[in-house]
C-alpha atoms as a PDB file:
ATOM      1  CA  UNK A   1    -177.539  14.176 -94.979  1.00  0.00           C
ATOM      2  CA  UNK A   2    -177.806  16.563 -97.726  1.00  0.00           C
ATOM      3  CA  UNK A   3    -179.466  19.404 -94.865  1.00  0.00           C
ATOM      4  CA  UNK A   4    -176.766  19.083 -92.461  1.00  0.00           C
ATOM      5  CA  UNK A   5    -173.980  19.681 -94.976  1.00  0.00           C
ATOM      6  CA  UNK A   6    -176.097  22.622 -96.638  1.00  0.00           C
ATOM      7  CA  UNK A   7    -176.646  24.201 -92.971  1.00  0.00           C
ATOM      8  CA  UNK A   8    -172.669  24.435 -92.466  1.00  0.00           C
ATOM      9  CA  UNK A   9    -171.765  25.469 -95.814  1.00  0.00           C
ATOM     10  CA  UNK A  10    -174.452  28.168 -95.247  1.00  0.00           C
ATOM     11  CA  UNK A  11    -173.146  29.001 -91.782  1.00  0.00           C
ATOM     12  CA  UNK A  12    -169.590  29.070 -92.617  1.00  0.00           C
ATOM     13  CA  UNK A  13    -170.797  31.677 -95.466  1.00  0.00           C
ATOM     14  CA  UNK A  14    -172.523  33.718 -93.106  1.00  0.00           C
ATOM     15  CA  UNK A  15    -169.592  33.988 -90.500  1.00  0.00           C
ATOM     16  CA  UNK A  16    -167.356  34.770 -93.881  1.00  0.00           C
ATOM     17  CA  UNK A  17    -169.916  37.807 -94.439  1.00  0.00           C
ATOM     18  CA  UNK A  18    -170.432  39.234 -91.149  1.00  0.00           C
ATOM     19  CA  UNK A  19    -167.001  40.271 -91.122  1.00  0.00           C
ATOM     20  CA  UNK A  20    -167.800  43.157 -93.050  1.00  0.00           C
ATOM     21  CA  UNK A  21    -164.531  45.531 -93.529  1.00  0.00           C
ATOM     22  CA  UNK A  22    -165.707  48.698 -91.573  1.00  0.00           C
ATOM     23  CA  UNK A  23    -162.917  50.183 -89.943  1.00  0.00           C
ATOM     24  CA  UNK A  24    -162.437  53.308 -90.099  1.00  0.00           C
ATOM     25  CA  UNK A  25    -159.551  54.682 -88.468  1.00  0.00           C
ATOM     26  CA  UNK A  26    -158.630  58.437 -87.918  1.00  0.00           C
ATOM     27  CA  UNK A  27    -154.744  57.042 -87.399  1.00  0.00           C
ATOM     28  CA  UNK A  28    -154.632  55.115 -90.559  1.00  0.00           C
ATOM     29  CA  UNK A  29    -155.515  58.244 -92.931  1.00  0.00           C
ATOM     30  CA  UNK A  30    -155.068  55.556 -96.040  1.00  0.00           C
ATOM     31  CA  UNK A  31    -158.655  54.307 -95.632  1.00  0.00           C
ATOM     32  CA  UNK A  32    -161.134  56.804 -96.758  1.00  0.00           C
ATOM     33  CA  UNK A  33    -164.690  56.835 -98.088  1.00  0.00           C
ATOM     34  CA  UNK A  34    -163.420  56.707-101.697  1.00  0.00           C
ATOM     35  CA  UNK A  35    -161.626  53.439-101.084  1.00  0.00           C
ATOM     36  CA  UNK A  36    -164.650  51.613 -99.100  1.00  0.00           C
ATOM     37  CA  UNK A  37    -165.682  49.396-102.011  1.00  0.00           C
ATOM     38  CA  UNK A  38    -169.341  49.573-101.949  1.00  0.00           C
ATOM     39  CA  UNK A  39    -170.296  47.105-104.427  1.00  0.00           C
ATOM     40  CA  UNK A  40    -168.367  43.850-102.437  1.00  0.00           C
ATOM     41  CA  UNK A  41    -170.098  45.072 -99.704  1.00  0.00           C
ATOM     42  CA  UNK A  42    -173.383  44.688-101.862  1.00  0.00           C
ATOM     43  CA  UNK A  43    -172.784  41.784-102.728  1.00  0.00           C
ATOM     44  CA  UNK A  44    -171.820  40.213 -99.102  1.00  0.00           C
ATOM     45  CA  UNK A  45    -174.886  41.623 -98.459  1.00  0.00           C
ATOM     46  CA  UNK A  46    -177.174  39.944-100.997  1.00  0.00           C
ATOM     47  CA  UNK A  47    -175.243  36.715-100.300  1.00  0.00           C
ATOM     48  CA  UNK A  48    -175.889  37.065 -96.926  1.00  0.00           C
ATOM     49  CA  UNK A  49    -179.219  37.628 -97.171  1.00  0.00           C
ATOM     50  CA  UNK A  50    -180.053  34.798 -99.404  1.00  0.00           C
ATOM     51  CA  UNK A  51    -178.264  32.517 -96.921  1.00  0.00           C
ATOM     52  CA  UNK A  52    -181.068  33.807 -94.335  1.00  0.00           C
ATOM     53  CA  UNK A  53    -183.561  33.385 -96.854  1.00  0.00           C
ATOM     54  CA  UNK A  54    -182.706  29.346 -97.311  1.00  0.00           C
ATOM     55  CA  UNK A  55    -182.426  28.816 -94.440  1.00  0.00           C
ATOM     56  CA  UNK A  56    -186.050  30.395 -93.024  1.00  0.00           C
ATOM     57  CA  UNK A  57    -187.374  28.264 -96.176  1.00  0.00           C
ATOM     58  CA  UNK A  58    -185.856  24.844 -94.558  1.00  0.00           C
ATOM     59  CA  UNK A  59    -187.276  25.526 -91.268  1.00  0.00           C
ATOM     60  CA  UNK A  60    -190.621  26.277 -92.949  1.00  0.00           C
ATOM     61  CA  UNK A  61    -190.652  22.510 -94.382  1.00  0.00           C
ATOM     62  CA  UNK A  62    -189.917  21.033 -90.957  1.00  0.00           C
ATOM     63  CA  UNK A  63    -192.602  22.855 -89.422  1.00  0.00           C
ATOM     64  CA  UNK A  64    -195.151  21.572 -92.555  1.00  0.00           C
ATOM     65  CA  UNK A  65    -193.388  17.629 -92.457  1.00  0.00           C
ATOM     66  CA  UNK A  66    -193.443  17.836 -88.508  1.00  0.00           C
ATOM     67  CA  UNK A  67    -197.117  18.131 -87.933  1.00  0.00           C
ATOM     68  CA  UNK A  68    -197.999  15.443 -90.672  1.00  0.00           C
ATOM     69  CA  UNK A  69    -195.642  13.205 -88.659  1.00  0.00           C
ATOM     70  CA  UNK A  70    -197.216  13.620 -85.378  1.00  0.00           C
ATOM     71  CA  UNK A  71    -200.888  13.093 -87.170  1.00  0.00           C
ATOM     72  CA  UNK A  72    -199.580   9.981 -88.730  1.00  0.00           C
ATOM     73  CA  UNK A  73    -198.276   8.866 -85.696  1.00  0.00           C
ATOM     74  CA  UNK A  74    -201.606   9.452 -83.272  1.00  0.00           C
ATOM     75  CA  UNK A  75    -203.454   7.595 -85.865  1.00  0.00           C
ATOM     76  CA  UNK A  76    -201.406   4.213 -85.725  1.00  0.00           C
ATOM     77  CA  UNK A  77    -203.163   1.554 -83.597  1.00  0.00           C
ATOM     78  CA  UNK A  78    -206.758   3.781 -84.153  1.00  0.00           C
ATOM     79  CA  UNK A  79    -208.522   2.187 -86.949  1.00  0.00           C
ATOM     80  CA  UNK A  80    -210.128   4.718 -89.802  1.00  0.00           C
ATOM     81  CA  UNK A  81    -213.917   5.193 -90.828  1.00  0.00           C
ATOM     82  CA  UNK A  82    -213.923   3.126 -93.370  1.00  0.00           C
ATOM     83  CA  UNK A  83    -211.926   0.045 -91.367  1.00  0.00           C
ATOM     84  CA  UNK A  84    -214.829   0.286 -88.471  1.00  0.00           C
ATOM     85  CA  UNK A  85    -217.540  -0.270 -90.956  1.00  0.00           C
ATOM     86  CA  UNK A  86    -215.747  -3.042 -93.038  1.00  0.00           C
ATOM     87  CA  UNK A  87    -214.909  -4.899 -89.611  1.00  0.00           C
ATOM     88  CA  UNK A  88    -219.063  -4.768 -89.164  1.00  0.00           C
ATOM     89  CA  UNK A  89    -220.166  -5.712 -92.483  1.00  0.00           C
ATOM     90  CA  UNK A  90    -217.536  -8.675 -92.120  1.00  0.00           C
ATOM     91  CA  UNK A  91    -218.723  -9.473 -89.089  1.00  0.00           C
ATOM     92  CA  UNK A  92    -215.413 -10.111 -87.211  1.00  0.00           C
ATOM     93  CA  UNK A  93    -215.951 -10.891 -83.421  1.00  0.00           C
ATOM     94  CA  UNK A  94    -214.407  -8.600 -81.064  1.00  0.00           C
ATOM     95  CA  UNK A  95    -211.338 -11.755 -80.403  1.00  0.00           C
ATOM     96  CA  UNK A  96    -210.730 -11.423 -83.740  1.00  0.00           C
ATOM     97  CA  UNK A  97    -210.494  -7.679 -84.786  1.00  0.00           C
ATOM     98  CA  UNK A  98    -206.437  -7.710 -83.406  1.00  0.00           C
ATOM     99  CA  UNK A  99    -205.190 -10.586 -85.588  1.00  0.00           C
ATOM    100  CA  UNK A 100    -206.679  -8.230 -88.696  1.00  0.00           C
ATOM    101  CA  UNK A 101    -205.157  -5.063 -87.553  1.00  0.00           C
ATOM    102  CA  UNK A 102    -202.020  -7.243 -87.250  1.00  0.00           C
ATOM    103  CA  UNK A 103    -202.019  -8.564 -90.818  1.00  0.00           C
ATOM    104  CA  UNK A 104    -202.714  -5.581 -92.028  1.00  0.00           C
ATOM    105  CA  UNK A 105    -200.103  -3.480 -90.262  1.00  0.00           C
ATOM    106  CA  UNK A 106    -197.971  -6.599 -91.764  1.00  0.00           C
ATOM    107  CA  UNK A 107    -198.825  -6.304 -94.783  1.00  0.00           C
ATOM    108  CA  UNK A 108    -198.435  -2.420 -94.996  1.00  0.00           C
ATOM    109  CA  UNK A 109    -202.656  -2.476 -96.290  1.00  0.00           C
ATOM    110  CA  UNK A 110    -205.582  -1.086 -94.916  1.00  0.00           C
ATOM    111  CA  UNK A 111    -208.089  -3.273 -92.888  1.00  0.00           C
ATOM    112  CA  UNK A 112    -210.816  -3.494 -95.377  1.00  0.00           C
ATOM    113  CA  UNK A 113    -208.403  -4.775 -97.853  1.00  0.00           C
ATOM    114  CA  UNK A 114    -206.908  -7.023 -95.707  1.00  0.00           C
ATOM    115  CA  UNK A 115    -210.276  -8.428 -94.856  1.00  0.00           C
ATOM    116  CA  UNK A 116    -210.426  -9.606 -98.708  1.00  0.00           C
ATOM    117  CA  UNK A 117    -207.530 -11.649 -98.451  1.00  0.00           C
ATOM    118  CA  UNK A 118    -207.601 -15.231 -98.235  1.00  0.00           C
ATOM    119  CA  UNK A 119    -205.493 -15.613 -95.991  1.00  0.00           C
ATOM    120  CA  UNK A 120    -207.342 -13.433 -93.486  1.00  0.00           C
ATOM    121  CA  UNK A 121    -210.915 -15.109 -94.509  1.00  0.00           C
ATOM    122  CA  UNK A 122    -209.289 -18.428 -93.548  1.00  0.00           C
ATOM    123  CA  UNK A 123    -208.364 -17.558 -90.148  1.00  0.00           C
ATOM    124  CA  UNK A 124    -211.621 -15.894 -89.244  1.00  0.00           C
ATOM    125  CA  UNK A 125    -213.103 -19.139 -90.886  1.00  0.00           C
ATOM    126  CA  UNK A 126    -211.111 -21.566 -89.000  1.00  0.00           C
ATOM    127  CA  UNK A 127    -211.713 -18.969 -85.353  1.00  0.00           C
ATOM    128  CA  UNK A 128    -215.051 -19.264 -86.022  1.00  0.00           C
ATOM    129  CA  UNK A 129    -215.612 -22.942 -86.210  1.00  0.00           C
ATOM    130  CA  UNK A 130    -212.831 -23.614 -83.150  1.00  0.00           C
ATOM    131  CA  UNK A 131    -215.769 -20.984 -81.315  1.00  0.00           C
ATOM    132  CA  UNK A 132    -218.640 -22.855 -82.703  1.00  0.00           C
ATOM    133  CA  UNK A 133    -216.972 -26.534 -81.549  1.00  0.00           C
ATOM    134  CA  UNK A 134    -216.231 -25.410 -78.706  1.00  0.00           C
ATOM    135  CA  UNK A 135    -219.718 -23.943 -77.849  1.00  0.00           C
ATOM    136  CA  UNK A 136    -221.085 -27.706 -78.278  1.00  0.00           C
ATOM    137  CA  UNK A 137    -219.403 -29.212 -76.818  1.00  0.00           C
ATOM    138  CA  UNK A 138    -219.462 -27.218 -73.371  1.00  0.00           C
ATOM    139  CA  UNK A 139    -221.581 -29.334 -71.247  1.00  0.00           C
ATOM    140  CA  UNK A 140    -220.299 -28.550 -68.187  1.00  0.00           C
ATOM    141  CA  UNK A 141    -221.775 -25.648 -65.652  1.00  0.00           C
ATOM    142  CA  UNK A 142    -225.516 -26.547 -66.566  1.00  0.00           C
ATOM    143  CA  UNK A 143    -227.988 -27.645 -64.501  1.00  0.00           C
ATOM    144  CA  UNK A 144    -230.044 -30.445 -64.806  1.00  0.00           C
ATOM    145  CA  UNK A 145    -233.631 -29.873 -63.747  1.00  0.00           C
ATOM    146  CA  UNK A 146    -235.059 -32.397 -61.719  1.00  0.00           C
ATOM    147  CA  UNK A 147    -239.375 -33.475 -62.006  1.00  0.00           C
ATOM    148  CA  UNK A 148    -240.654 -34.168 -59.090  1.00  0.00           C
ATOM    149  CA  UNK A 149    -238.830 -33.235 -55.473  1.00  0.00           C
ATOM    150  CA  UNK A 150    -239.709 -36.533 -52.834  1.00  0.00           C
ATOM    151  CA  UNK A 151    -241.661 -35.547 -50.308  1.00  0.00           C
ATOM    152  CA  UNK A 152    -238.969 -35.924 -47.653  1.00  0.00           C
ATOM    153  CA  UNK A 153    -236.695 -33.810 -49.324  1.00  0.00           C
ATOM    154  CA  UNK A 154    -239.550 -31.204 -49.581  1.00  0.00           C
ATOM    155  CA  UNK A 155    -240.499 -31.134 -46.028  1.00  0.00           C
ATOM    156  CA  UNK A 156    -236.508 -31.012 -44.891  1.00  0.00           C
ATOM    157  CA  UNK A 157    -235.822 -28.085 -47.306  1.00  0.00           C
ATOM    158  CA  UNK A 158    -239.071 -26.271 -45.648  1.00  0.00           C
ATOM    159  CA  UNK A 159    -236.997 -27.090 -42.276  1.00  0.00           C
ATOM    160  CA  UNK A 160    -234.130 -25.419 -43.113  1.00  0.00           C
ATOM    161  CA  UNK A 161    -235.973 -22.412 -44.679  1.00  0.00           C
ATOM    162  CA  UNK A 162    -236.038 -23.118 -48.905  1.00  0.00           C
ATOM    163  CA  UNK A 163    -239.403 -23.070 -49.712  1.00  0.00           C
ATOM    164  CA  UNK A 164    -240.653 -24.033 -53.543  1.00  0.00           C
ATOM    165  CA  UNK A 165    -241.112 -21.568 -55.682  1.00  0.00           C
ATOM    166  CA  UNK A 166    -244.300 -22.801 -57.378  1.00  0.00           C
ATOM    167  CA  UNK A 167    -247.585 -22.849 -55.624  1.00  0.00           C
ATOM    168  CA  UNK A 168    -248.240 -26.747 -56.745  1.00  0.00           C
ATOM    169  CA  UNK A 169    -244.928 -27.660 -54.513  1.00  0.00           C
ATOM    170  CA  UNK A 170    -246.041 -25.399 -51.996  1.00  0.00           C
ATOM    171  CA  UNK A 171    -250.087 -26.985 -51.997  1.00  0.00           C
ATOM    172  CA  UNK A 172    -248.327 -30.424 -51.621  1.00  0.00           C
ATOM    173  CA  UNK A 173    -246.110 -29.454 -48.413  1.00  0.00           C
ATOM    174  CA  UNK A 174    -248.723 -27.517 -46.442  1.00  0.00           C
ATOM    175  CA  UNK A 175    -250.946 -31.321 -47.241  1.00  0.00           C
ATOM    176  CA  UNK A 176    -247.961 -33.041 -46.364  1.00  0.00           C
ATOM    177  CA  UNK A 177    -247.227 -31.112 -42.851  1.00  0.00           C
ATOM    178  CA  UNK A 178    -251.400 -31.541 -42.115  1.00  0.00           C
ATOM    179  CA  UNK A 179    -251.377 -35.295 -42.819  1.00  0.00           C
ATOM    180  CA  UNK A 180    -248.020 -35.667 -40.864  1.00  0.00           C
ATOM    181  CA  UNK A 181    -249.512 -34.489 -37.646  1.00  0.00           C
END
Protein backbone atom coordinates (compact mmCIF):
# COMPACT_ATOMS: atom_id res chain seq x y z
CA UNK A 1 0.00 0.00 0.00
CA UNK A 2 2.73 2.12 1.18
CA UNK A 3 4.44 1.84 -2.82
CA UNK A 4 1.42 2.87 -4.56
CA UNK A 5 0.88 6.01 -2.48
CA UNK A 6 4.78 6.81 -2.64
CA UNK A 7 4.64 6.31 -6.64
CA UNK A 8 1.84 9.17 -6.91
CA UNK A 9 3.18 11.47 -4.46
CA UNK A 10 6.44 11.05 -6.48
CA UNK A 11 4.65 11.48 -9.80
CA UNK A 12 2.58 14.34 -8.86
CA UNK A 13 6.13 15.94 -7.76
CA UNK A 14 7.60 15.27 -10.94
CA UNK A 15 4.70 16.77 -13.12
CA UNK A 16 4.99 19.88 -10.43
CA UNK A 17 8.81 20.10 -11.63
CA UNK A 18 8.71 19.64 -15.22
CA UNK A 19 6.96 22.75 -15.51
CA UNK A 20 10.03 24.55 -15.33
CA UNK A 21 9.41 28.54 -15.86
CA UNK A 22 11.35 29.08 -19.20
CA UNK A 23 9.67 31.54 -21.15
CA UNK A 24 11.29 33.88 -22.53
CA UNK A 25 9.48 36.34 -24.42
CA UNK A 26 10.89 39.19 -26.69
CA UNK A 27 7.17 40.97 -26.17
CA UNK A 28 7.19 40.79 -22.47
CA UNK A 29 10.64 42.81 -22.03
CA UNK A 30 9.96 42.38 -17.98
CA UNK A 31 11.51 38.89 -17.97
CA UNK A 32 15.18 38.99 -18.40
CA UNK A 33 18.18 36.84 -17.52
CA UNK A 34 18.68 38.76 -14.24
CA UNK A 35 15.22 37.83 -13.02
CA UNK A 36 15.40 33.91 -14.05
CA UNK A 37 15.94 32.65 -10.51
CA UNK A 38 18.54 30.10 -10.91
CA UNK A 39 18.70 28.61 -7.61
CA UNK A 40 14.61 27.38 -7.58
CA UNK A 41 15.44 26.07 -10.68
CA UNK A 42 18.34 24.11 -8.85
CA UNK A 43 16.52 22.98 -6.62
CA UNK A 44 13.45 21.62 -8.91
CA UNK A 45 16.15 20.09 -10.38
CA UNK A 46 17.73 18.15 -7.52
CA UNK A 47 14.17 17.32 -6.39
CA UNK A 48 13.48 16.07 -9.53
CA UNK A 49 16.21 14.09 -9.83
CA UNK A 50 15.97 12.38 -6.55
CA UNK A 51 12.36 11.51 -7.45
CA UNK A 52 14.03 9.52 -10.52
CA UNK A 53 16.50 8.21 -8.31
CA UNK A 54 13.66 6.44 -5.85
CA UNK A 55 11.99 5.45 -8.06
CA UNK A 56 14.87 3.40 -10.32
CA UNK A 57 15.76 2.05 -6.63
CA UNK A 58 12.00 0.53 -6.23
CA UNK A 59 12.07 -1.05 -9.52
CA UNK A 60 15.50 -2.49 -8.67
CA UNK A 61 13.82 -4.44 -5.57
CA UNK A 62 11.05 -5.85 -7.75
CA UNK A 63 13.38 -7.11 -10.17
CA UNK A 64 15.62 -8.82 -7.00
CA UNK A 65 11.98 -10.04 -5.01
CA UNK A 66 10.56 -11.12 -8.54
CA UNK A 67 13.04 -13.76 -9.44
CA UNK A 68 13.12 -15.26 -5.80
CA UNK A 69 9.34 -15.56 -6.27
CA UNK A 70 9.36 -17.41 -9.43
CA UNK A 71 12.28 -19.86 -7.87
CA UNK A 72 10.13 -20.39 -4.89
CA UNK A 73 7.34 -21.05 -6.87
CA UNK A 74 9.01 -23.81 -9.50
CA UNK A 75 10.20 -25.54 -6.46
CA UNK A 76 6.70 -26.21 -4.77
CA UNK A 77 5.44 -29.77 -5.42
CA UNK A 78 9.49 -30.81 -6.29
CA UNK A 79 10.86 -32.25 -3.21
CA UNK A 80 14.64 -30.98 -2.10
CA UNK A 81 17.95 -33.11 -1.72
CA UNK A 82 17.72 -33.65 1.51
CA UNK A 83 13.68 -34.73 1.44
CA UNK A 84 14.66 -37.53 -1.39
CA UNK A 85 17.19 -39.10 0.84
CA UNK A 86 15.12 -38.91 4.14
CA UNK A 87 12.04 -40.49 2.15
CA UNK A 88 14.80 -43.54 1.41
CA UNK A 89 16.32 -43.94 4.67
CA UNK A 90 12.58 -44.00 6.01
CA UNK A 91 11.70 -46.26 3.70
CA UNK A 92 8.28 -44.82 2.62
CA UNK A 93 6.66 -46.83 -0.31
CA UNK A 94 6.03 -44.99 -3.38
CA UNK A 95 1.75 -44.94 -2.17
CA UNK A 96 2.87 -43.30 0.59
CA UNK A 97 5.39 -40.48 -0.34
CA UNK A 98 2.02 -37.98 -1.23
CA UNK A 99 0.30 -38.22 2.17
CA UNK A 100 4.00 -36.90 3.59
CA UNK A 101 4.41 -34.17 1.14
CA UNK A 102 0.81 -33.35 2.18
CA UNK A 103 1.44 -33.11 5.92
CA UNK A 104 4.21 -31.39 5.45
CA UNK A 105 2.97 -28.72 3.06
CA UNK A 106 0.22 -28.68 6.06
CA UNK A 107 2.20 -28.21 8.47
CA UNK A 108 4.36 -25.44 6.75
CA UNK A 109 7.75 -28.14 7.61
CA UNK A 110 10.06 -29.79 5.52
CA UNK A 111 9.65 -33.57 4.67
CA UNK A 112 12.39 -34.94 6.74
CA UNK A 113 10.95 -33.26 9.69
CA UNK A 114 7.70 -34.22 9.05
CA UNK A 115 8.83 -37.79 8.77
CA UNK A 116 9.77 -37.48 12.68
CA UNK A 117 6.43 -36.74 13.67
CA UNK A 118 4.23 -39.10 15.25
CA UNK A 119 1.65 -38.48 13.65
CA UNK A 120 3.23 -39.20 10.27
CA UNK A 121 5.09 -42.52 11.73
CA UNK A 122 1.58 -43.71 12.66
CA UNK A 123 0.11 -43.51 9.35
CA UNK A 124 2.99 -45.09 7.51
CA UNK A 125 2.71 -47.70 10.44
CA UNK A 126 -0.89 -48.34 10.14
CA UNK A 127 -0.37 -48.24 5.66
CA UNK A 128 2.02 -50.63 6.15
CA UNK A 129 0.26 -53.28 8.09
CA UNK A 130 -3.29 -52.60 5.97
CA UNK A 131 -0.41 -53.63 2.87
CA UNK A 132 0.99 -56.46 4.80
CA UNK A 133 -2.84 -57.89 5.74
CA UNK A 134 -3.82 -57.50 2.77
CA UNK A 135 -0.87 -59.36 1.06
CA UNK A 136 -2.03 -62.57 3.19
CA UNK A 137 -4.69 -62.73 2.79
CA UNK A 138 -4.83 -62.56 -1.18
CA UNK A 139 -5.50 -66.04 -2.12
CA UNK A 140 -7.13 -65.54 -5.07
CA UNK A 141 -5.38 -65.55 -8.81
CA UNK A 142 -2.98 -68.54 -7.84
CA UNK A 143 -2.78 -71.62 -9.26
CA UNK A 144 -2.93 -74.76 -7.75
CA UNK A 145 -0.54 -77.31 -9.20
CA UNK A 146 -1.90 -80.52 -9.81
CA UNK A 147 0.54 -84.23 -9.33
CA UNK A 148 -0.17 -86.45 -11.61
CA UNK A 149 -2.31 -85.63 -15.07
CA UNK A 150 -4.76 -89.11 -15.79
CA UNK A 151 -3.84 -90.66 -18.60
CA UNK A 152 -6.98 -89.74 -20.52
CA UNK A 153 -6.60 -86.28 -19.96
CA UNK A 154 -2.96 -86.64 -21.23
CA UNK A 155 -3.69 -88.34 -24.41
CA UNK A 156 -6.82 -85.72 -25.17
CA UNK A 157 -4.55 -82.68 -24.48
CA UNK A 158 -1.88 -84.38 -27.04
CA UNK A 159 -5.16 -84.40 -29.41
CA UNK A 160 -5.79 -81.04 -29.31
CA UNK A 161 -2.07 -80.03 -29.58
CA UNK A 162 -0.76 -79.26 -25.57
CA UNK A 163 1.91 -81.41 -25.13
CA UNK A 164 3.73 -81.78 -21.43
CA UNK A 165 6.39 -79.93 -20.83
CA UNK A 166 8.52 -82.50 -18.97
CA UNK A 167 10.05 -85.42 -20.70
CA UNK A 168 8.59 -87.99 -17.85
CA UNK A 169 4.87 -86.84 -19.09
CA UNK A 170 5.99 -86.98 -22.47
CA UNK A 171 7.82 -90.89 -21.97
CA UNK A 172 4.38 -91.88 -20.47
CA UNK A 173 2.15 -90.63 -23.57
CA UNK A 174 4.33 -91.89 -26.42
CA UNK A 175 3.88 -95.64 -24.00
CA UNK A 176 0.43 -94.82 -23.70
CA UNK A 177 -0.32 -94.13 -27.65
CA UNK A 178 2.00 -97.63 -28.37
CA UNK A 179 0.00 -99.75 -25.90
CA UNK A 180 -3.32 -98.14 -27.17
CA UNK A 181 -2.87 -99.44 -30.64
Amino acid sequence: MENTHDEEVILNTQEDSVELDTTYSSEEGAETEESFDWKTEALKLKELSENYKIRAEKAERKVKVAPETKHEAQSVGVPSTKDLYALMEAKVPQEDISEVEDYAKYKGISIAEALKTQAVRSILNERSEMRNVASATNTGGSKRVGGRVSDETLLSNAQKGNFPDNDAEIDRLVKLQFTRK
